[in-house]
Amino acid sequence: MDNCKGLISIQEELDFYVASKCLEKMVPYFHICGSQYGCGVDLYGLDECLNPFCVEIKERIKNKENLEKYPWAELKLEKLNRMKMANKSGKLYYMVLLNEEICYLFDIDKLDWDKINVFSWEIKNCQMSSYSSKGSYMTYQIPFEMADKVCYCGDYFSDWYKYNYGMD
């Protein structure tokens, strides 16, 4: 499991970098203050009126067939509850970095929850480990078309890889 924690740390750094760049592009009046790994959200900051906001970031990889079959962003109920507990007074956002190309930003308060399905999702507890056990989680299926903002993010991924590993 320690190897999984190391991989998660690297993934969190990458996601934070890409998410920060996407937020600068999509909502430039946000001031990003930092990250809160393990505290319910991945990124926090202040808006133009100095109101707090928190962003949960998830990277998802879906091939064309799976994207057509599953055209939604998965958000575990447990994760949404932790997000709400971590940020009781500010705005909550859910960001999905899809296929290292497209960034979807969802405003949690603006989602039409009547149009969002819930399902039991069986996934590995550590997605980056081939030895991880599986768990079953109640999960929201948030349609991608419900995103408030969308932007291309592929260049940010390649910039990060180039800077950290000297590769494209």
Tab-separated table of N, CA and C in Angstrom:
chain	number	residue	atom	x	y	z
A	1	MET	N	0.825	-1.200	0.000
A	1	MET	CA	0.000	0.000	0.000
A	1	MET	C	0.865	1.258	0.000
A	2	ASP	N	2.088	1.220	0.575
A	2	ASP	CA	2.951	2.392	0.583
A	2	ASP	C	3.286	2.854	-0.828
A	3	ASN	N	3.511	1.883	-1.751
A	3	ASN	CA	3.771	2.232	-3.137
A	3	ASN	C	2.584	2.992	-3.721
A	4	CYS	N	1.387	2.586	-3.360
A	4	CYS	CA	0.177	3.253	-3.821
A	4	CYS	C	0.156	4.704	-3.335
A	5	LYS	N	0.539	4.938	-2.082
A	5	LYS	CA	0.568	6.301	-1.543
A	5	LYS	C	1.541	7.182	-2.309
A	6	GLY	N	2.685	6.636	-2.692
A	6	GLY	CA	3.654	7.398	-3.474
A	6	GLY	C	3.122	7.750	-4.848
A	7	LEU	N	2.464	6.789	-5.486
A	7	LEU	CA	1.860	7.036	-6.797
A	7	LEU	C	0.742	8.070	-6.695
A	8	ILE	N	-0.049	7.987	-5.639
A	8	ILE	CA	-1.131	8.949	-5.433
A	8	ILE	C	-0.551	10.346	-5.246
A	9	SER	N	0.535	10.471	-4.502
A	9	SER	CA	1.159	11.776	-4.282
A	9	SER	C	1.593	12.407	-5.609
A	10	ILE	N	2.219	11.631	-6.469
A	10	ILE	CA	2.636	12.137	-7.787
A	10	ILE	C	1.410	12.529	-8.600
A	11	GLN	N	0.374	11.685	-8.574
A	11	GLN	CA	-0.848	11.982	-9.315
A	11	GLN	C	-1.504	13.258	-8.790
A	12	GLU	N	-1.515	13.446	-7.469
A	12	GLU	CA	-2.089	14.650	-6.872
A	12	GLU	C	-1.333	15.902	-7.326
A	13	GLU	N	-0.011	15.821	-7.404
A	13	GLU	CA	0.781	16.961	-7.888
A	13	GLU	C	0.427	17.311	-9.321
A	14	LEU	N	0.341	16.299	-10.166
A	14	LEU	CA	-0.016	16.499	-11.564
A	14	LEU	C	-1.414	17.105	-11.669
A	15	ASP	N	-2.371	16.523	-10.977
A	15	ASP	CA	-3.748	17.014	-11.031
A	15	ASP	C	-3.853	18.450	-10.522
A	16	PHE	N	-3.132	18.771	-9.445
A	16	PHE	CA	-3.157	20.131	-8.900
A	16	PHE	C	-2.626	21.126	-9.927
A	17	TYR	N	-1.520	20.781	-10.572
A	17	TYR	CA	-0.936	21.659	-11.590
A	17	TYR	C	-1.921	21.893	-12.739
A	18	VAL	N	-2.467	20.816	-13.288
A	18	VAL	CA	-3.389	20.935	-14.416
A	18	VAL	C	-4.665	21.677	-14.000
A	19	ALA	N	-5.212	21.334	-12.841
A	19	ALA	CA	-6.427	21.997	-12.361
A	19	ALA	C	-6.202	23.489	-12.156
A	20	SER	N	-5.054	23.859	-11.606
A	20	SER	CA	-4.738	25.280	-11.396
A	20	SER	C	-4.717	26.023	-12.721
A	21	LYS	N	-4.067	25.437	-13.712
A	21	LYS	CA	-3.988	26.059	-15.034
A	21	LYS	C	-5.383	26.170	-15.666
A	22	CYS	N	-6.181	25.133	-15.520
A	22	CYS	CA	-7.538	25.162	-16.084
A	22	CYS	C	-8.394	26.226	-15.391
A	23	LEU	N	-8.287	26.318	-14.068
A	23	LEU	CA	-9.058	27.333	-13.350
A	23	LEU	C	-8.638	28.738	-13.763
A	24	GLU	N	-7.334	28.954	-13.945
A	24	GLU	CA	-6.863	30.267	-14.416
A	24	GLU	C	-7.490	30.610	-15.762
A	25	LYS	N	-7.634	29.615	-16.604
A	25	LYS	CA	-8.185	29.806	-17.947
A	25	LYS	C	-9.707	30.004	-17.917
A	26	MET	N	-10.401	29.182	-17.119
A	26	MET	CA	-11.865	29.188	-17.120
A	26	MET	C	-12.467	30.268	-16.232
A	27	VAL	N	-11.887	30.495	-15.078
A	27	VAL	CA	-12.397	31.482	-14.126
A	27	VAL	C	-11.221	32.273	-13.552
A	28	PRO	N	-10.703	33.228	-14.329
A	28	PRO	CA	-9.468	33.914	-13.947
A	28	PRO	C	-9.554	34.730	-12.659
A	29	TYR	N	-10.739	35.029	-12.170
A	29	TYR	CA	-10.857	35.807	-10.943
A	29	TYR	C	-10.719	34.945	-9.699
A	30	PHE	N	-10.555	33.636	-9.833
A	30	PHE	CA	-10.300	32.770	-8.688
A	30	PHE	C	-8.847	32.931	-8.267
A	31	HIS	N	-8.621	33.016	-6.973
A	31	HIS	CA	-7.259	33.034	-6.441
A	31	HIS	C	-7.033	31.695	-5.742
A	32	ILE	N	-6.127	30.902	-6.281
A	32	ILE	CA	-5.849	29.581	-5.724
A	32	ILE	C	-4.875	29.722	-4.562
A	33	CYS	N	-5.292	29.212	-3.410
A	33	CYS	CA	-4.475	29.343	-2.194
A	33	CYS	C	-3.590	28.130	-1.957
A	34	GLY	N	-4.032	26.956	-2.344
A	34	GLY	CA	-3.215	25.778	-2.099
A	34	GLY	C	-3.992	24.502	-2.229
A	35	SER	N	-3.433	23.465	-1.640
A	35	SER	CA	-4.053	22.149	-1.703
A	35	SER	C	-4.261	21.621	-0.299
A	36	GLN	N	-5.178	20.671	-0.194
A	36	GLN	CA	-5.488	20.050	1.090
A	36	GLN	C	-5.567	18.548	0.905
A	37	TYR	N	-4.477	17.919	0.535
A	37	TYR	CA	-4.501	16.476	0.303
A	37	TYR	C	-4.974	15.751	1.555
A	38	GLY	N	-5.895	14.853	1.360
A	38	GLY	CA	-6.401	14.061	2.465
A	38	GLY	C	-7.376	14.793	3.363
A	39	CYS	N	-7.813	15.989	2.961
A	39	CYS	CA	-8.710	16.781	3.809
A	39	CYS	C	-10.079	16.995	3.179
A	40	GLY	N	-10.492	16.116	2.291
A	40	GLY	CA	-11.814	16.228	1.697
A	40	GLY	C	-11.847	16.911	0.345
A	41	VAL	N	-10.874	17.762	0.048
A	41	VAL	CA	-10.796	18.436	-1.250
A	41	VAL	C	-9.343	18.483	-1.689
A	42	ASP	N	-9.131	18.755	-2.978
A	42	ASP	CA	-7.772	18.781	-3.515
A	42	ASP	C	-7.202	20.178	-3.670
A	43	LEU	N	-8.058	21.180	-3.803
A	43	LEU	CA	-7.593	22.534	-4.071
A	43	LEU	C	-8.570	23.500	-3.420
A	44	TYR	N	-8.060	24.576	-2.885
A	44	TYR	CA	-8.949	25.587	-2.309
A	44	TYR	C	-8.447	26.974	-2.652
A	45	GLY	N	-9.358	27.940	-2.551
A	45	GLY	CA	-8.980	29.307	-2.886
A	45	GLY	C	-10.078	30.287	-2.539
A	46	LEU	N	-9.963	31.472	-3.129
A	46	LEU	CA	-10.913	32.560	-2.888
A	46	LEU	C	-11.395	33.096	-4.231
A	47	ASP	N	-12.683	33.495	-4.282
A	47	ASP	CA	-13.179	34.098	-5.511
A	47	ASP	C	-12.935	35.610	-5.468
A	48	GLU	N	-13.466	36.339	-6.446
A	48	GLU	CA	-13.197	37.778	-6.545
A	48	GLU	C	-13.736	38.571	-5.358
A	49	CYS	N	-14.719	38.010	-4.628
A	49	CYS	CA	-15.276	38.670	-3.440
A	49	CYS	C	-14.675	38.106	-2.152
A	50	LEU	N	-13.605	37.357	-2.282
A	50	LEU	CA	-12.892	36.723	-1.170
A	50	LEU	C	-13.721	35.658	-0.456
A	51	ASN	N	-14.684	35.080	-1.168
A	51	ASN	CA	-15.437	33.954	-0.639
A	51	ASN	C	-14.651	32.676	-0.904
A	52	PRO	N	-14.618	31.753	0.054
A	52	PRO	CA	-13.846	30.519	-0.152
A	52	PRO	C	-14.516	29.570	-1.135
A	53	PHE	N	-13.694	28.786	-1.809
A	53	PHE	CA	-14.196	27.717	-2.663
A	53	PHE	C	-13.249	26.532	-2.542
A	54	CYS	N	-13.788	25.351	-2.818
A	54	CYS	CA	-13.004	24.124	-2.802
A	54	CYS	C	-13.283	23.343	-4.078
A	55	VAL	N	-12.254	22.660	-4.558
A	55	VAL	CA	-12.375	21.869	-5.779
A	55	VAL	C	-11.865	20.458	-5.510
A	56	GLU	N	-12.690	19.492	-5.825
A	56	GLU	CA	-12.270	18.096	-5.832
A	56	GLU	C	-11.890	17.775	-7.264
A	57	ILE	N	-10.716	17.182	-7.464
A	57	ILE	CA	-10.198	16.894	-8.801
A	57	ILE	C	-10.119	15.385	-8.993
A	58	LYS	N	-10.642	14.916	-10.110
A	58	LYS	CA	-10.513	13.504	-10.467
A	58	LYS	C	-10.050	13.413	-11.905
A	59	GLU	N	-9.077	12.554	-12.131
A	59	GLU	CA	-8.645	12.271	-13.491
A	59	GLU	C	-9.297	10.969	-13.911
A	60	ARG	N	-9.925	10.981	-15.066
A	60	ARG	CA	-10.595	9.800	-15.581
A	60	ARG	C	-10.070	9.493	-16.973
A	61	ILE	N	-9.864	8.219	-17.247
A	61	ILE	CA	-9.463	7.761	-18.573
A	61	ILE	C	-10.588	6.871	-19.098
A	62	LYS	N	-11.149	7.260	-20.229
A	62	LYS	CA	-12.215	6.476	-20.857
A	62	LYS	C	-11.947	6.440	-22.355
A	63	ASN	N	-11.848	5.225	-22.916
A	63	ASN	CA	-11.696	5.138	-24.364
A	63	ASN	C	-13.025	5.526	-25.020
A	64	LYS	N	-13.002	5.666	-26.339
A	64	LYS	CA	-14.189	6.141	-27.064
A	64	LYS	C	-15.416	5.290	-26.778
A	65	GLU	N	-15.223	3.975	-26.779
A	65	GLU	CA	-16.341	3.058	-26.530
A	65	GLU	C	-16.924	3.266	-25.129
A	66	ASN	N	-16.059	3.364	-24.122
A	66	ASN	CA	-16.540	3.572	-22.752
A	66	ASN	C	-17.154	4.959	-22.559
A	67	LEU	N	-16.628	5.939	-23.258
A	67	LEU	CA	-17.183	7.290	-23.149
A	67	LEU	C	-18.602	7.332	-23.732
A	68	GLU	N	-18.822	6.608	-24.824
A	68	GLU	CA	-20.164	6.533	-25.396
A	68	GLU	C	-21.104	5.740	-24.484
A	69	LYS	N	-20.573	4.707	-23.865
A	69	LYS	CA	-21.373	3.852	-22.986
A	69	LYS	C	-21.627	4.509	-21.620
A	70	TYR	N	-20.643	5.265	-21.134
A	70	TYR	CA	-20.719	5.908	-19.808
A	70	TYR	C	-20.411	7.405	-19.943
A	71	PRO	N	-21.352	8.202	-20.485
A	71	PRO	CA	-21.087	9.624	-20.741
A	71	PRO	C	-21.296	10.517	-19.511
A	72	TRP	N	-20.669	10.134	-18.425
A	72	TRP	CA	-20.838	10.898	-17.200
A	72	TRP	C	-19.551	10.894	-16.389
A	73	ALA	N	-19.521	11.815	-15.434
A	73	ALA	CA	-18.434	11.884	-14.457
A	73	ALA	C	-18.917	11.177	-13.196
A	74	GLU	N	-18.102	10.279	-12.681
A	74	GLU	CA	-18.460	9.546	-11.474
A	74	GLU	C	-18.007	10.336	-10.238
A	75	LEU	N	-18.914	10.479	-9.282
A	75	LEU	CA	-18.599	11.134	-8.009
A	75	LEU	C	-19.198	10.300	-6.891
A	76	LYS	N	-18.329	9.733	-6.060
A	76	LYS	CA	-18.803	8.898	-4.953
A	76	LYS	C	-19.563	9.761	-3.931
A	77	LEU	N	-20.663	9.221	-3.428
A	77	LEU	CA	-21.446	9.918	-2.408
A	77	LEU	C	-20.584	10.243	-1.194
A	78	GLU	N	-19.770	9.280	-0.802
A	78	GLU	CA	-18.858	9.449	0.338
A	78	GLU	C	-17.923	10.654	0.113
A	79	LYS	N	-17.425	10.812	-1.125
A	79	LYS	CA	-16.527	11.922	-1.448
A	79	LYS	C	-17.273	13.249	-1.379
A	80	LEU	N	-18.494	13.291	-1.916
A	80	LEU	CA	-19.280	14.526	-1.857
A	80	LEU	C	-19.530	14.931	-0.409
A	81	ASN	N	-19.839	13.972	0.448
A	81	ASN	CA	-20.051	14.282	1.867
A	81	ASN	C	-18.786	14.838	2.512
A	82	ARG	N	-17.620	14.256	2.187
A	82	ARG	CA	-16.352	14.780	2.733
A	82	ARG	C	-16.075	16.183	2.213
A	83	MET	N	-16.416	16.441	0.957
A	83	MET	CA	-16.233	17.778	0.388
A	83	MET	C	-17.075	18.792	1.159
A	84	LYS	N	-18.326	18.438	1.428
A	84	LYS	CA	-19.225	19.348	2.147
A	84	LYS	C	-18.729	19.609	3.562
A	85	MET	N	-18.193	18.584	4.214
A	85	MET	CA	-17.668	18.757	5.570
A	85	MET	C	-16.424	19.632	5.577
A	86	ALA	N	-15.603	19.533	4.544
A	86	ALA	CA	-14.354	20.299	4.476
A	86	ALA	C	-14.604	21.770	4.179
A	87	ASN	N	-15.733	22.091	3.588
A	87	ASN	CA	-15.979	23.467	3.160
A	87	ASN	C	-17.443	23.825	3.416
A	88	LYS	N	-17.768	24.086	4.654
A	88	LYS	CA	-19.154	24.354	5.026
A	88	LYS	C	-19.628	25.743	4.619
A	89	SER	N	-18.717	26.679	4.421
A	89	SER	CA	-19.143	28.051	4.148
A	89	SER	C	-18.873	28.531	2.727
A	90	GLY	N	-18.225	27.708	1.912
A	90	GLY	CA	-17.869	28.176	0.574
A	90	GLY	C	-18.483	27.351	-0.536
A	91	LYS	N	-18.152	27.714	-1.761
A	91	LYS	CA	-18.620	27.016	-2.961
A	91	LYS	C	-17.847	25.716	-3.144
A	92	LEU	N	-18.536	24.725	-3.684
A	92	LEU	CA	-17.917	23.442	-3.990
A	92	LEU	C	-17.948	23.202	-5.491
A	93	TYR	N	-16.812	22.764	-5.997
A	93	TYR	CA	-16.700	22.418	-7.412
A	93	TYR	C	-16.117	21.017	-7.542
A	94	TYR	N	-16.537	20.355	-8.601
A	94	TYR	CA	-16.000	19.035	-8.930
A	94	TYR	C	-15.384	19.156	-10.311
A	95	MET	N	-14.110	18.828	-10.429
A	95	MET	CA	-13.407	18.947	-11.695
A	95	MET	C	-12.992	17.566	-12.163
A	96	VAL	N	-13.293	17.275	-13.423
A	96	VAL	CA	-12.894	16.011	-14.022
A	96	VAL	C	-11.946	16.304	-15.175
A	97	LEU	N	-10.769	15.708	-15.106
A	97	LEU	CA	-9.772	15.811	-16.169
A	97	LEU	C	-9.901	14.527	-16.975
A	98	LEU	N	-10.533	14.620	-18.141
A	98	LEU	CA	-10.866	13.440	-18.920
A	98	LEU	C	-9.832	13.184	-20.006
A	99	ASN	N	-9.237	12.000	-19.945
A	99	ASN	CA	-8.305	11.514	-20.974
A	99	ASN	C	-7.120	12.446	-21.224
A	100	GLU	N	-6.728	13.187	-20.198
A	100	GLU	CA	-5.612	14.139	-20.316
A	100	GLU	C	-5.827	15.113	-21.465
A	101	GLU	N	-7.099	15.440	-21.741
A	101	GLU	CA	-7.420	16.345	-22.841
A	101	GLU	C	-8.439	17.416	-22.484
A	102	ILE	N	-9.527	17.016	-21.811
A	102	ILE	CA	-10.640	17.924	-21.567
A	102	ILE	C	-10.879	18.050	-20.066
A	103	CYS	N	-11.098	19.289	-19.643
A	103	CYS	CA	-11.406	19.571	-18.237
A	103	CYS	C	-12.867	19.986	-18.130
A	104	TYR	N	-13.594	19.321	-17.242
A	104	TYR	CA	-14.986	19.655	-16.956
A	104	TYR	C	-15.059	20.185	-15.534
A	105	LEU	N	-15.681	21.353	-15.354
A	105	LEU	CA	-15.848	21.937	-14.032
A	105	LEU	C	-17.338	21.997	-13.710
A	106	PHE	N	-17.729	21.324	-12.624
A	106	PHE	CA	-19.123	21.268	-12.188
A	106	PHE	C	-19.284	22.092	-10.912
A	107	ASP	N	-20.253	22.996	-10.906
A	107	ASP	CA	-20.626	23.734	-9.695
A	107	ASP	C	-21.633	22.851	-8.962
A	108	ILE	N	-21.265	22.343	-7.806
A	108	ILE	CA	-22.117	21.399	-7.064
A	108	ILE	C	-23.499	21.990	-6.779
A	109	ASP	N	-23.563	23.288	-6.457
A	109	ASP	CA	-24.849	23.924	-6.135
A	109	ASP	C	-25.772	24.047	-7.344
A	110	LYS	N	-25.216	24.071	-8.541
A	110	LYS	CA	-26.028	24.275	-9.741
A	110	LYS	C	-26.460	22.973	-10.417
A	111	LEU	N	-25.997	21.845	-9.924
A	111	LEU	CA	-26.363	20.569	-10.548
A	111	LEU	C	-27.840	20.258	-10.328
A	112	ASP	N	-28.485	19.720	-11.349
A	112	ASP	CA	-29.878	19.295	-11.261
A	112	ASP	C	-29.883	17.848	-10.759
A	113	TRP	N	-29.936	17.694	-9.447
A	113	TRP	CA	-29.789	16.383	-8.816
A	113	TRP	C	-30.916	15.418	-9.196
A	114	ASP	N	-32.066	15.940	-9.650
A	114	ASP	CA	-33.162	15.073	-10.090
A	114	ASP	C	-32.813	14.333	-11.377
A	115	LYS	N	-31.833	14.839	-12.121
A	115	LYS	CA	-31.435	14.228	-13.390
A	115	LYS	C	-30.138	13.428	-13.275
A	116	ILE	N	-29.702	13.211	-12.039
A	116	ILE	CA	-28.451	12.497	-11.808
A	116	ILE	C	-28.760	11.145	-11.160
A	117	ASN	N	-28.318	10.087	-11.812
A	117	ASN	CA	-28.535	8.730	-11.302
A	117	ASN	C	-27.482	8.367	-10.266
A	118	VAL	N	-27.828	7.389	-9.445
A	118	VAL	CA	-26.905	6.832	-8.462
A	118	VAL	C	-26.773	5.342	-8.764
A	119	PHE	N	-25.555	4.833	-8.671
A	119	PHE	CA	-25.336	3.406	-8.897
A	119	PHE	C	-24.270	2.896	-7.940
A	120	SER	N	-24.200	1.590	-7.812
A	120	SER	CA	-23.173	0.964	-6.990
A	120	SER	C	-21.989	0.668	-7.902
A	121	TRP	N	-20.869	1.298	-7.621
A	121	TRP	CA	-19.670	1.216	-8.473
A	121	TRP	C	-18.635	0.342	-7.792
A	122	GLU	N	-18.260	-0.743	-8.420
A	122	GLU	CA	-17.223	-1.611	-7.880
A	122	GLU	C	-15.908	-1.279	-8.563
A	123	ILE	N	-14.986	-0.732	-7.780
A	123	ILE	CA	-13.680	-0.328	-8.315
A	123	ILE	C	-12.581	-0.704	-7.336
A	124	LYS	N	-11.353	-0.660	-7.846
A	124	LYS	CA	-10.193	-0.920	-6.986
A	124	LYS	C	-10.063	0.220	-5.982
A	125	ASN	N	-9.624	-0.096	-4.785
A	125	ASN	CA	-9.427	0.919	-3.758
A	125	ASN	C	-8.270	1.845	-4.104
A	126	CYS	N	-7.283	1.333	-4.809
A	126	CYS	CA	-6.176	2.156	-5.318
A	126	CYS	C	-6.095	1.894	-6.816
A	127	GLN	N	-6.544	2.846	-7.612
A	127	GLN	CA	-6.616	2.667	-9.058
A	127	GLN	C	-5.258	2.431	-9.702
A	128	MET	N	-4.190	2.875	-9.053
A	128	MET	CA	-2.860	2.796	-9.643
A	128	MET	C	-2.128	1.505	-9.321
A	129	SER	N	-2.759	0.646	-8.558
A	129	SER	CA	-2.117	-0.604	-8.172
A	129	SER	C	-2.865	-1.784	-8.785
A	130	SER	N	-2.129	-2.671	-9.429
A	130	SER	CA	-2.774	-3.851	-10.004
A	130	SER	C	-3.102	-4.884	-8.921
A	131	TYR	N	-2.611	-4.674	-7.705
A	131	TYR	CA	-2.827	-5.614	-6.605
A	131	TYR	C	-3.886	-5.147	-5.614
A	132	SER	N	-4.502	-4.015	-5.880
A	132	SER	CA	-5.455	-3.431	-4.941
A	132	SER	C	-6.733	-4.256	-4.844
A	133	SER	N	-7.279	-4.309	-3.633
A	133	SER	CA	-8.575	-4.948	-3.454
A	133	SER	C	-9.665	-4.021	-4.010
A	134	LYS	N	-10.846	-4.583	-4.207
A	134	LYS	CA	-11.954	-3.799	-4.751
A	134	LYS	C	-12.933	-3.452	-3.641
A	135	GLY	N	-13.651	-2.365	-3.868
A	135	GLY	CA	-14.708	-1.953	-2.967
A	135	GLY	C	-15.917	-1.547	-3.778
A	136	SER	N	-17.071	-1.517	-3.144
A	136	SER	CA	-18.299	-1.098	-3.806
A	136	SER	C	-18.751	0.215	-3.181
A	137	TYR	N	-19.007	1.230	-4.027
A	137	TYR	CA	-19.312	2.577	-3.550
A	137	TYR	C	-20.551	3.120	-4.253
A	138	MET	N	-21.451	3.698	-3.481
A	138	MET	CA	-22.592	4.396	-4.079
A	138	MET	C	-22.022	5.645	-4.748
A	139	THR	N	-22.394	5.847	-6.018
A	139	THR	CA	-21.743	6.859	-6.846
A	139	THR	C	-22.763	7.579	-7.721
A	140	TYR	N	-22.596	8.900	-7.823
A	140	TYR	CA	-23.420	9.702	-8.729
A	140	TYR	C	-22.874	9.588	-10.148
A	141	GLN	N	-23.778	9.601	-11.120
A	141	GLN	CA	-23.431	9.653	-12.543
A	141	GLN	C	-23.799	11.055	-13.036
A	142	ILE	N	-22.831	11.959	-13.030
A	142	ILE	CA	-23.098	13.346	-13.426
A	142	ILE	C	-22.821	13.495	-14.921
A	143	PRO	N	-23.873	13.746	-15.727
A	143	PRO	CA	-23.666	13.886	-17.171
A	143	PRO	C	-22.680	15.016	-17.488
A	144	PHE	N	-21.772	14.753	-18.421
A	144	PHE	CA	-20.776	15.763	-18.780
A	144	PHE	C	-21.412	17.062	-19.249
A	145	GLU	N	-22.601	16.979	-19.865
A	145	GLU	CA	-23.227	18.211	-20.355
A	145	GLU	C	-23.705	19.121	-19.230
A	146	MET	N	-23.674	18.668	-17.989
A	146	MET	CA	-24.039	19.520	-16.848
A	146	MET	C	-22.875	20.393	-16.367
A	147	ALA	N	-21.717	20.237	-16.968
A	147	ALA	CA	-20.555	21.035	-16.548
A	147	ALA	C	-20.809	22.517	-16.811
A	148	ASP	N	-20.385	23.349	-15.866
A	148	ASP	CA	-20.509	24.808	-16.027
A	148	ASP	C	-19.469	25.347	-16.983
A	149	LYS	N	-18.282	24.765	-16.925
A	149	LYS	CA	-17.169	25.222	-17.760
A	149	LYS	C	-16.462	24.001	-18.323
A	150	VAL	N	-15.936	24.158	-19.533
A	150	VAL	CA	-15.178	23.103	-20.192
A	150	VAL	C	-13.995	23.751	-20.888
A	151	CYS	N	-12.824	23.130	-20.797
A	151	CYS	CA	-11.669	23.655	-21.529
A	151	CYS	C	-10.732	22.521	-21.931
A	152	TYR	N	-9.920	22.794	-22.925
A	152	TYR	CA	-8.890	21.855	-23.363
A	152	TYR	C	-7.727	21.950	-22.371
A	153	CYS	N	-7.195	20.795	-21.943
A	153	CYS	CA	-6.124	20.817	-20.948
A	153	CYS	C	-4.915	19.974	-21.344
A	154	GLY	N	-4.896	19.428	-22.551
A	154	GLY	CA	-3.822	18.537	-22.977
A	154	GLY	C	-2.433	19.145	-22.887
A	155	ASP	N	-2.305	20.423	-23.215
A	155	ASP	CA	-0.995	21.082	-23.157
A	155	ASP	C	-0.451	21.154	-21.731
A	156	TYR	N	-1.334	21.291	-20.753
A	156	TYR	CA	-0.887	21.365	-19.359
A	156	TYR	C	-0.287	20.041	-18.901
A	157	PHE	N	-0.884	18.946	-19.337
A	157	PHE	CA	-0.326	17.632	-19.003
A	157	PHE	C	1.062	17.477	-19.619
A	158	SER	N	1.187	17.795	-20.915
A	158	SER	CA	2.495	17.626	-21.566
A	158	SER	C	3.532	18.572	-20.969
A	159	ASP	N	3.137	19.788	-20.574
A	159	ASP	CA	4.075	20.708	-19.909
A	159	ASP	C	4.592	20.109	-18.606
A	160	TRP	N	3.678	19.520	-17.824
A	160	TRP	CA	4.067	18.938	-16.532
A	160	TRP	C	5.009	17.756	-16.742
A	161	TYR	N	4.679	16.871	-17.675
A	161	TYR	CA	5.553	15.716	-17.956
A	161	TYR	C	6.925	16.180	-18.442
A	162	LYS	N	6.927	17.190	-19.291
A	162	LYS	CA	8.186	17.706	-19.841
A	162	LYS	C	9.056	18.287	-18.720
A	163	TYR	N	8.438	19.086	-17.846
A	163	TYR	CA	9.171	19.731	-16.756
A	163	TYR	C	9.698	18.706	-15.751
A	164	ASN	N	8.857	17.733	-15.390
A	164	ASN	CA	9.214	16.779	-14.330
A	164	ASN	C	10.014	15.573	-14.817
A	165	TYR	N	9.828	15.192	-16.064
A	165	TYR	CA	10.472	13.983	-16.557
A	165	TYR	C	11.216	14.164	-17.866
A	166	GLY	N	11.185	15.376	-18.409
A	166	GLY	CA	11.875	15.643	-19.671
A	166	GLY	C	11.286	14.893	-20.841
A	167	MET	N	9.969	14.621	-20.763
A	167	MET	CA	9.322	13.869	-21.837
A	167	MET	C	8.058	14.564	-22.312
A	168	ASP	N	7.679	14.302	-23.555
A	168	ASP	CA	6.443	14.873	-24.121
A	168	ASP	C	5.285	13.932	-23.911
